[in-house]
PDB file of C-alpha atoms in Angstrom:
ATOM      1  CA  UNK O 198     166.257 127.579  45.055  1.00  0.00           C
ATOM      2  CA  UNK O 199     169.240 129.699  44.002  1.00  0.00           C
ATOM      3  CA  UNK O 200     169.160 133.426  43.327  1.00  0.00           C
ATOM      4  CA  UNK O 201     167.946 133.846  39.742  1.00  0.00           C
ATOM      5  CA  UNK O 202     168.632 136.662  37.300  1.00  0.00           C
ATOM      6  CA  UNK O 203     166.710 137.028  34.042  1.00  0.00           C
ATOM      7  CA  UNK O 204     168.062 139.585  31.570  1.00  0.00           C
ATOM      8  CA  UNK O 205     166.087 141.009  28.646  1.00  0.00           C
ATOM      9  CA  UNK O 206     168.515 142.337  26.054  1.00  0.00           C
ATOM     10  CA  UNK O 207     169.230 142.917  22.390  1.00  0.00           C
ATOM     11  CA  UNK O 208     172.641 141.291  22.887  1.00  0.00           C
ATOM     12  CA  UNK O 209     172.170 138.018  24.793  1.00  0.00           C
ATOM     13  CA  UNK O 210     175.391 136.551  23.406  1.00  0.00           C
ATOM     14  CA  UNK O 211     177.572 138.865  25.486  1.00  0.00           C
ATOM     15  CA  UNK O 212     176.372 137.184  28.683  1.00  0.00           C
ATOM     16  CA  UNK O 213     177.706 135.885  30.984  1.00  0.00           C
ATOM     17  CA  UNK O 214     180.881 137.659  29.855  1.00  0.00           C
ATOM     18  CA  UNK O 215     182.979 138.540  32.923  1.00  0.00           C
ATOM     19  CA  UNK O 216     180.265 137.029  35.121  1.00  0.00           C
ATOM     20  CA  UNK O 217     181.496 133.639  33.966  1.00  0.00           C
ATOM     21  CA  UNK O 218     184.988 134.179  35.393  1.00  0.00           C
ATOM     22  CA  UNK O 219     186.630 133.858  38.804  1.00  0.00           C
ATOM     23  CA  UNK O 220     184.544 133.298  41.954  1.00  0.00           C
ATOM     24  CA  UNK O 221     181.400 134.755  40.354  1.00  0.00           C
ATOM     25  CA  UNK O 222     181.673 132.278  37.486  1.00  0.00           C
ATOM     26  CA  UNK O 223     182.306 129.404  39.859  1.00  0.00           C
ATOM     27  CA  UNK O 224     179.200 130.365  41.793  1.00  0.00           C
ATOM     28  CA  UNK O 225     177.259 130.364  38.525  1.00  0.00           C
ATOM     29  CA  UNK O 226     178.665 126.950  37.581  1.00  0.00           C
ATOM     30  CA  UNK O 227     177.884 125.398  40.964  1.00  0.00           C
ATOM     31  CA  UNK O 228     174.351 126.779  41.100  1.00  0.00           C
ATOM     32  CA  UNK O 229     174.829 129.363  43.839  1.00  0.00           C
ATOM     33  CA  UNK O 230     173.044 131.684  41.427  1.00  0.00           C
ATOM     34  CA  UNK O 231     171.617 131.369  37.920  1.00  0.00           C
ATOM     35  CA  UNK O 232     171.358 133.548  34.846  1.00  0.00           C
ATOM     36  CA  UNK O 233     169.052 133.321  31.850  1.00  0.00           C
ATOM     37  CA  UNK O 234     168.941 135.769  28.937  1.00  0.00           C
ATOM     38  CA  UNK O 235     166.059 136.658  26.643  1.00  0.00           C
ATOM     39  CA  UNK O 236     166.447 138.154  23.170  1.00  0.00           C
ATOM     40  CA  UNK O 237     164.108 141.127  22.820  1.00  0.00           C
ATOM     41  CA  UNK O 238     163.722 140.678  19.058  1.00  0.00           C
ATOM     42  CA  UNK O 239     162.064 137.301  19.679  1.00  0.00           C
ATOM     43  CA  UNK O 240     159.005 139.248  20.838  1.00  0.00           C
ATOM     44  CA  UNK O 241     158.704 141.452  17.741  1.00  0.00           C
ATOM     45  CA  UNK O 242     155.672 141.043  15.464  1.00  0.00           C
ATOM     46  CA  UNK O 243     156.977 141.869  11.985  1.00  0.00           C
ATOM     47  CA  UNK O 244     159.345 140.066   9.651  1.00  0.00           C
ATOM     48  CA  UNK O 245     162.104 142.591  10.348  1.00  0.00           C
ATOM     49  CA  UNK O 246     161.811 141.931  14.110  1.00  0.00           C
ATOM     50  CA  UNK O 247     161.496 145.648  14.815  1.00  0.00           C
ATOM     51  CA  UNK O 248     161.809 146.656  18.470  1.00  0.00           C
ATOM     52  CA  UNK O 249     162.126 150.439  18.221  1.00  0.00           C
ATOM     53  CA  UNK O 250     160.518 153.503  16.639  1.00  0.00           C
ATOM     54  CA  UNK O 251     161.079 157.255  16.380  1.00  0.00           C
ATOM     55  CA  UNK O 252     160.498 159.429  19.467  1.00  0.00           C
ATOM     56  CA  UNK O 253     157.065 161.006  19.820  1.00  0.00           C
ATOM     57  CA  UNK O 254     157.477 164.766  19.506  1.00  0.00           C
ATOM     58  CA  UNK O 255     160.581 164.414  17.365  1.00  0.00           C
ATOM     59  CA  UNK O 256     164.235 164.267  18.211  1.00  0.00           C
ATOM     60  CA  UNK O 257     167.265 162.149  17.530  1.00  0.00           C
ATOM     61  CA  UNK O 258     167.573 158.419  17.963  1.00  0.00           C
ATOM     62  CA  UNK O 259     165.052 155.657  18.506  1.00  0.00           C
ATOM     63  CA  UNK O 260     162.957 154.439  21.447  1.00  0.00           C
ATOM     64  CA  UNK O 261     162.199 150.846  22.478  1.00  0.00           C
ATOM     65  CA  UNK O 262     158.534 150.055  21.796  1.00  0.00           C
ATOM     66  CA  UNK O 263     156.301 149.457  24.829  1.00  0.00           C
ATOM     67  CA  UNK O 264     154.277 146.583  23.355  1.00  0.00           C
ATOM     68  CA  UNK O 265     157.366 144.572  22.429  1.00  0.00           C
ATOM     69  CA  UNK O 266     159.089 145.103  25.757  1.00  0.00           C
ATOM     70  CA  UNK O 267     155.901 144.441  27.726  1.00  0.00           C
ATOM     71  CA  UNK O 268     155.474 141.106  25.923  1.00  0.00           C
ATOM     72  CA  UNK O 269     159.019 140.131  26.865  1.00  0.00           C
ATOM     73  CA  UNK O 270     158.587 141.131  30.507  1.00  0.00           C
ATOM     74  CA  UNK O 271     155.262 139.292  30.798  1.00  0.00           C
ATOM     75  CA  UNK O 272     156.808 136.145  29.359  1.00  0.00           C
ATOM     76  CA  UNK O 273     159.931 136.260  31.522  1.00  0.00           C
ATOM     77  CA  UNK O 274     158.186 137.360  34.722  1.00  0.00           C
ATOM     78  CA  UNK O 275     154.490 136.430  35.038  1.00  0.00           C
ATOM     79  CA  UNK O 276     152.352 138.216  37.627  1.00  0.00           C
ATOM     80  CA  UNK O 277     153.216 135.723  40.375  1.00  0.00           C
ATOM     81  CA  UNK O 278     156.974 136.205  39.922  1.00  0.00           C
ATOM     82  CA  UNK O 279     158.203 137.853  43.158  1.00  0.00           C
ATOM     83  CA  UNK O 280     161.433 139.197  41.703  1.00  0.00           C
ATOM     84  CA  UNK O 281     161.861 142.982  41.350  1.00  0.00           C
ATOM     85  CA  UNK O 282     161.889 144.285  37.783  1.00  0.00           C
ATOM     86  CA  UNK O 283     164.810 146.604  37.110  1.00  0.00           C
ATOM     87  CA  UNK O 284     165.830 148.674  34.102  1.00  0.00           C
ATOM     88  CA  UNK O 285     169.372 150.009  33.849  1.00  0.00           C
ATOM     89  CA  UNK O 286     169.155 153.735  33.153  1.00  0.00           C
ATOM     90  CA  UNK O 287     171.416 156.785  33.703  1.00  0.00           C
ATOM     91  CA  UNK O 288     168.415 158.632  35.132  1.00  0.00           C
ATOM     92  CA  UNK O 289     167.722 155.889  37.667  1.00  0.00           C
ATOM     93  CA  UNK O 290     168.281 155.809  41.401  1.00  0.00           C
ATOM     94  CA  UNK O 291     172.025 155.321  42.091  1.00  0.00           C
ATOM     95  CA  UNK O 292     172.971 151.750  42.930  1.00  0.00           C
ATOM     96  CA  UNK O 293     174.305 151.479  46.481  1.00  0.00           C
ATOM     97  CA  UNK O 294     175.751 148.682  48.568  1.00  0.00           C
ATOM     98  CA  UNK O 295     172.587 148.765  50.675  1.00  0.00           C
ATOM     99  CA  UNK O 296     170.414 148.178  47.601  1.00  0.00           C
ATOM    100  CA  UNK O 297     172.778 145.428  46.424  1.00  0.00           C
ATOM    101  CA  UNK O 298     172.534 143.747  49.815  1.00  0.00           C
ATOM    102  CA  UNK O 299     168.740 143.938  49.736  1.00  0.00           C
ATOM    103  CA  UNK O 300     168.654 142.393  46.272  1.00  0.00           C
ATOM    104  CA  UNK O 301     170.987 139.602  47.391  1.00  0.00           C
ATOM    105  CA  UNK O 302     168.574 138.728  50.178  1.00  0.00           C
ATOM    106  CA  UNK O 303     165.689 138.315  47.731  1.00  0.00           C
ATOM    107  CA  UNK O 304     164.815 135.654  45.148  1.00  0.00           C
ATOM    108  CA  UNK O 305     166.584 137.320  42.220  1.00  0.00           C
ATOM    109  CA  UNK O 306     165.874 140.055  39.683  1.00  0.00           C
ATOM    110  CA  UNK O 307     164.506 140.664  36.200  1.00  0.00           C
ATOM    111  CA  UNK O 308     166.768 143.172  34.446  1.00  0.00           C
ATOM    112  CA  UNK O 309     165.872 145.094  31.296  1.00  0.00           C
ATOM    113  CA  UNK O 310     168.809 146.431  29.277  1.00  0.00           C
ATOM    114  CA  UNK O 311     167.872 149.578  27.407  1.00  0.00           C
ATOM    115  CA  UNK O 312     169.318 150.727  24.108  1.00  0.00           C
ATOM    116  CA  UNK O 313     169.043 153.698  21.760  1.00  0.00           C
ATOM    117  CA  UNK O 314     167.452 156.818  23.313  1.00  0.00           C
ATOM    118  CA  UNK O 315     165.593 154.883  25.973  1.00  0.00           C
ATOM    119  CA  UNK O 316     162.364 153.042  26.716  1.00  0.00           C
ATOM    120  CA  UNK O 317     158.772 154.169  26.248  1.00  0.00           C
ATOM    121  CA  UNK O 318     157.704 155.543  29.637  1.00  0.00           C
ATOM    122  CA  UNK O 319     154.374 153.719  29.482  1.00  0.00           C
ATOM    123  CA  UNK O 320     155.939 150.280  29.820  1.00  0.00           C
ATOM    124  CA  UNK O 321     158.095 151.520  32.702  1.00  0.00           C
ATOM    125  CA  UNK O 322     154.946 152.672  34.479  1.00  0.00           C
ATOM    126  CA  UNK O 323     152.720 149.753  33.471  1.00  0.00           C
ATOM    127  CA  UNK O 324     155.172 147.050  34.514  1.00  0.00           C
ATOM    128  CA  UNK O 325     156.527 148.826  37.580  1.00  0.00           C
ATOM    129  CA  UNK O 326     160.123 148.908  36.406  1.00  0.00           C
ATOM    130  CA  UNK O 327     162.621 150.286  38.914  1.00  0.00           C
ATOM    131  CA  UNK O 328     165.165 152.476  37.143  1.00  0.00           C
ATOM    132  CA  UNK O 329     168.700 151.890  38.440  1.00  0.00           C
ATOM    133  CA  UNK O 330     171.872 153.816  37.604  1.00  0.00           C
ATOM    134  CA  UNK O 331     175.477 152.721  38.173  1.00  0.00           C
ATOM    135  CA  UNK O 332     176.864 156.254  37.828  1.00  0.00           C
ATOM    136  CA  UNK O 333     176.542 159.729  36.408  1.00  0.00           C
ATOM    137  CA  UNK O 334     177.521 158.889  32.849  1.00  0.00           C
ATOM    138  CA  UNK O 335     175.884 157.409  29.752  1.00  0.00           C
ATOM    139  CA  UNK O 336     176.658 154.021  28.194  1.00  0.00           C
ATOM    140  CA  UNK O 337     175.614 152.700  24.784  1.00  0.00           C
ATOM    141  CA  UNK O 338     173.269 150.227  26.461  1.00  0.00           C
ATOM    142  CA  UNK O 339     172.322 148.583  29.713  1.00  0.00           C
ATOM    143  CA  UNK O 340     174.246 145.329  29.342  1.00  0.00           C
ATOM    144  CA  UNK O 341     177.484 146.403  31.001  1.00  0.00           C
ATOM    145  CA  UNK O 342     175.511 148.146  33.743  1.00  0.00           C
ATOM    146  CA  UNK O 343     173.518 144.946  34.295  1.00  0.00           C
ATOM    147  CA  UNK O 344     176.766 143.001  34.654  1.00  0.00           C
ATOM    148  CA  UNK O 345     177.990 145.483  37.261  1.00  0.00           C
ATOM    149  CA  UNK O 346     174.798 145.041  39.271  1.00  0.00           C
ATOM    150  CA  UNK O 347     174.875 141.256  38.943  1.00  0.00           C
ATOM    151  CA  UNK O 348     178.500 140.956  40.029  1.00  0.00           C
ATOM    152  CA  UNK O 349     177.874 143.195  43.028  1.00  0.00           C
ATOM    153  CA  UNK O 350     174.928 141.032  44.066  1.00  0.00           C
ATOM    154  CA  UNK O 351     176.375 137.607  43.227  1.00  0.00           C
ATOM    155  CA  UNK O 352     179.475 138.072  45.371  1.00  0.00           C
ATOM    156  CA  UNK O 353     177.234 138.476  48.429  1.00  0.00           C
ATOM    157  CA  UNK O 354     175.353 135.234  47.854  1.00  0.00           C
ATOM    158  CA  UNK O 355     176.089 132.224  50.064  1.00  0.00           C
ATOM    159  CA  UNK O 356     178.681 129.934  48.537  1.00  0.00           C
ATOM    160  CA  UNK O 357     180.110 132.503  46.105  1.00  0.00           C
ATOM    161  CA  UNK O 358     182.786 134.633  47.782  1.00  0.00           C
ATOM    162  CA  UNK O 359     183.588 132.633  50.898  1.00  0.00           C
ATOM    163  CA  UNK O 360     183.806 133.727  54.510  1.00  0.00           C
ATOM    164  CA  UNK O 361     181.310 136.330  55.697  1.00  0.00           C
ATOM    165  CA  UNK O 362     184.208 138.298  57.144  1.00  0.00           C
ATOM    166  CA  UNK O 363     185.288 139.023  53.562  1.00  0.00           C
ATOM    167  CA  UNK O 364     182.334 141.418  53.252  1.00  0.00           C
ATOM    168  CA  UNK O 365     182.334 143.139  56.592  1.00  0.00           C
ATOM    169  CA  UNK O 366     185.263 145.551  56.182  1.00  0.00           C
ATOM    170  CA  UNK O 367     184.691 146.445  52.548  1.00  0.00           C
ATOM    171  CA  UNK O 368     183.970 149.926  51.269  1.00  0.00           C
ATOM    172  CA  UNK O 369     180.405 151.121  52.017  1.00  0.00           C
ATOM    173  CA  UNK O 370     179.547 148.231  54.359  1.00  0.00           C
ATOM    174  CA  UNK O 371     180.056 150.366  57.482  1.00  0.00           C
ATOM    175  CA  UNK O 372     179.375 153.685  55.765  1.00  0.00           C
ATOM    176  CA  UNK O 373     183.081 154.236  55.092  1.00  0.00           C
ATOM    177  CA  UNK O 374     185.564 153.577  52.321  1.00  0.00           C
ATOM    178  CA  UNK O 375     187.880 150.646  52.974  1.00  0.00           C
ATOM    179  CA  UNK O 376     191.223 151.186  54.701  1.00  0.00           C
ATOM    180  CA  UNK O 377     194.525 150.606  52.772  1.00  0.00           C
ATOM    181  CA  UNK O 378     195.714 147.009  52.374  1.00  0.00           C
ATOM    182  CA  UNK O 379     199.287 145.665  52.483  1.00  0.00           C
ATOM    183  CA  UNK O 380     201.049 142.322  52.068  1.00  0.00           C
ATOM    184  CA  UNK O 381     204.594 140.930  51.785  1.00  0.00           C
ATOM    185  CA  UNK O 382     207.336 141.820  51.018  1.00  0.00           C
ATOM    186  CA  UNK O 383     207.870 143.894  54.141  1.00  0.00           C
ATOM    187  CA  UNK O 384     209.713 146.540  52.118  1.00  0.00           C
ATOM    188  CA  UNK O 385     208.785 147.502  48.547  1.00  0.00           C
ATOM    189  CA  UNK O 386     210.903 150.123  46.731  1.00  0.00           C
ATOM    190  CA  UNK O 387     211.858 151.619  50.075  1.00  0.00           C
ATOM    191  CA  UNK O 388     208.273 151.715  51.366  1.00  0.00           C
ATOM    192  CA  UNK O 389     207.549 149.634  54.451  1.00  0.00           C
ATOM    193  CA  UNK O 390     204.317 148.095  55.661  1.00  0.00           C
ATOM    194  CA  UNK O 391     203.043 150.313  58.510  1.00  0.00           C
ATOM    195  CA  UNK O 392     204.557 148.924  61.700  1.00  0.00           C
ATOM    196  CA  UNK O 393     201.197 148.707  63.480  1.00  0.00           C
ATOM    197  CA  UNK O 394     200.045 146.035  61.027  1.00  0.00           C
ATOM    198  CA  UNK O 395     202.875 143.705  61.992  1.00  0.00           C
ATOM    199  CA  UNK O 396     202.794 144.517  65.706  1.00  0.00           C
ATOM    200  CA  UNK O 397     200.515 141.633  66.616  1.00  0.00           C
ATOM    201  CA  UNK O 398     198.318 144.016  68.628  1.00  0.00           C
ATOM    202  CA  UNK O 399     194.858 143.439  67.170  1.00  0.00           C
ATOM    203  CA  UNK O 400     193.342 146.343  69.073  1.00  0.00           C
ATOM    204  CA  UNK O 401     195.864 148.782  67.625  1.00  0.00           C
ATOM    205  CA  UNK O 402     195.385 147.306  64.138  1.00  0.00           C
ATOM    206  CA  UNK O 403     191.616 147.785  64.361  1.00  0.00           C
ATOM    207  CA  UNK O 404     192.018 151.359  65.612  1.00  0.00           C
ATOM    208  CA  UNK O 405     194.502 152.178  62.810  1.00  0.00           C
ATOM    209  CA  UNK O 406     192.225 150.714  60.149  1.00  0.00           C
ATOM    210  CA  UNK O 407     189.220 152.660  61.388  1.00  0.00           C
ATOM    211  CA  UNK O 408     191.227 155.902  61.436  1.00  0.00           C
ATOM    212  CA  UNK O 409     192.477 155.275  57.894  1.00  0.00           C
ATOM    213  CA  UNK O 410     188.968 154.495  56.643  1.00  0.00           C
ATOM    214  CA  UNK O 411     187.610 157.657  58.209  1.00  0.00           C
ATOM    215  CA  UNK O 412     190.413 159.812  56.766  1.00  0.00           C
ATOM    216  CA  UNK O 413     189.952 158.389  53.262  1.00  0.00           C
ATOM    217  CA  UNK O 414     186.191 158.818  53.378  1.00  0.00           C
ATOM    218  CA  UNK O 415     186.425 162.390  54.615  1.00  0.00           C
ATOM    219  CA  UNK O 416     188.933 163.297  51.893  1.00  0.00           C
ATOM    220  CA  UNK O 417     187.406 161.456  48.929  1.00  0.00           C
ATOM    221  CA  UNK O 418     183.683 161.157  49.668  1.00  0.00           C
ATOM    222  CA  UNK O 419     182.396 164.086  51.736  1.00  0.00           C
ATOM    223  CA  UNK O 420     178.849 162.930  50.972  1.00  0.00           C
ATOM    224  CA  UNK O 421     179.480 159.587  52.700  1.00  0.00           C
ATOM    225  CA  UNK O 422     181.369 161.285  55.502  1.00  0.00           C
ATOM    226  CA  UNK O 423     178.396 163.543  56.250  1.00  0.00           C
ATOM    227  CA  UNK O 424     176.075 160.548  56.447  1.00  0.00           C
ATOM    228  CA  UNK O 425     178.536 158.656  58.623  1.00  0.00           C
ATOM    229  CA  UNK O 426     178.827 161.575  61.030  1.00  0.00           C
ATOM    230  CA  UNK O 427     175.057 162.050  61.041  1.00  0.00           C
ATOM    231  CA  UNK O 428     175.288 165.499  59.506  1.00  0.00           C
ATOM    232  CA  UNK O 429     172.625 167.023  57.287  1.00  0.00           C
ATOM    233  CA  UNK O 430     173.645 167.495  53.628  1.00  0.00           C
TER     234      UNK O 430
END
């Protein structure tokens, strides 16, 4: 059985979007992974298909109703569904390559895309939703964030990206940012490919790449560098 993603959203028509392109889209087409979307308004009870209400205690905006969302989650993922239930949220735990890798090794994921001011906390608690963030900023909704998560996971699935070696030297896989990449022509606007990369000495190439990755990580991501060096924050 392929890795399966189920997305609960107010905008199902925007999927698969970019997930339908390139190697990720080919993996979707060939069955390396699957995606199904579920329109939240289909679970509303009234003729207006209302899914939100005003915040308890006052304030701006609207909040997704717990009964409507719970009905959608229960329909999409019954109690025996082993997939983790995620909700994309700026207050969630930051998405990391380690979490992506763990998700890719599982059966799939159920992803809730929030909108408006957020989701009633009671449904988050009652259905055990794991809040996940893709960065320290706020989007209009969870759909784009869900696509980011799904692309990150799908590219790790067997039969999607290709050779396993394609993953091993990427940023975050070894706790470092990736080293600089070069290709032909040998000279571009007066800038040459570093001589070590065309030396044919694989040991020197590996040493150069590791040094470059360490220098970039130390300069751009001191948080990652501290973890890599085993230092306390």
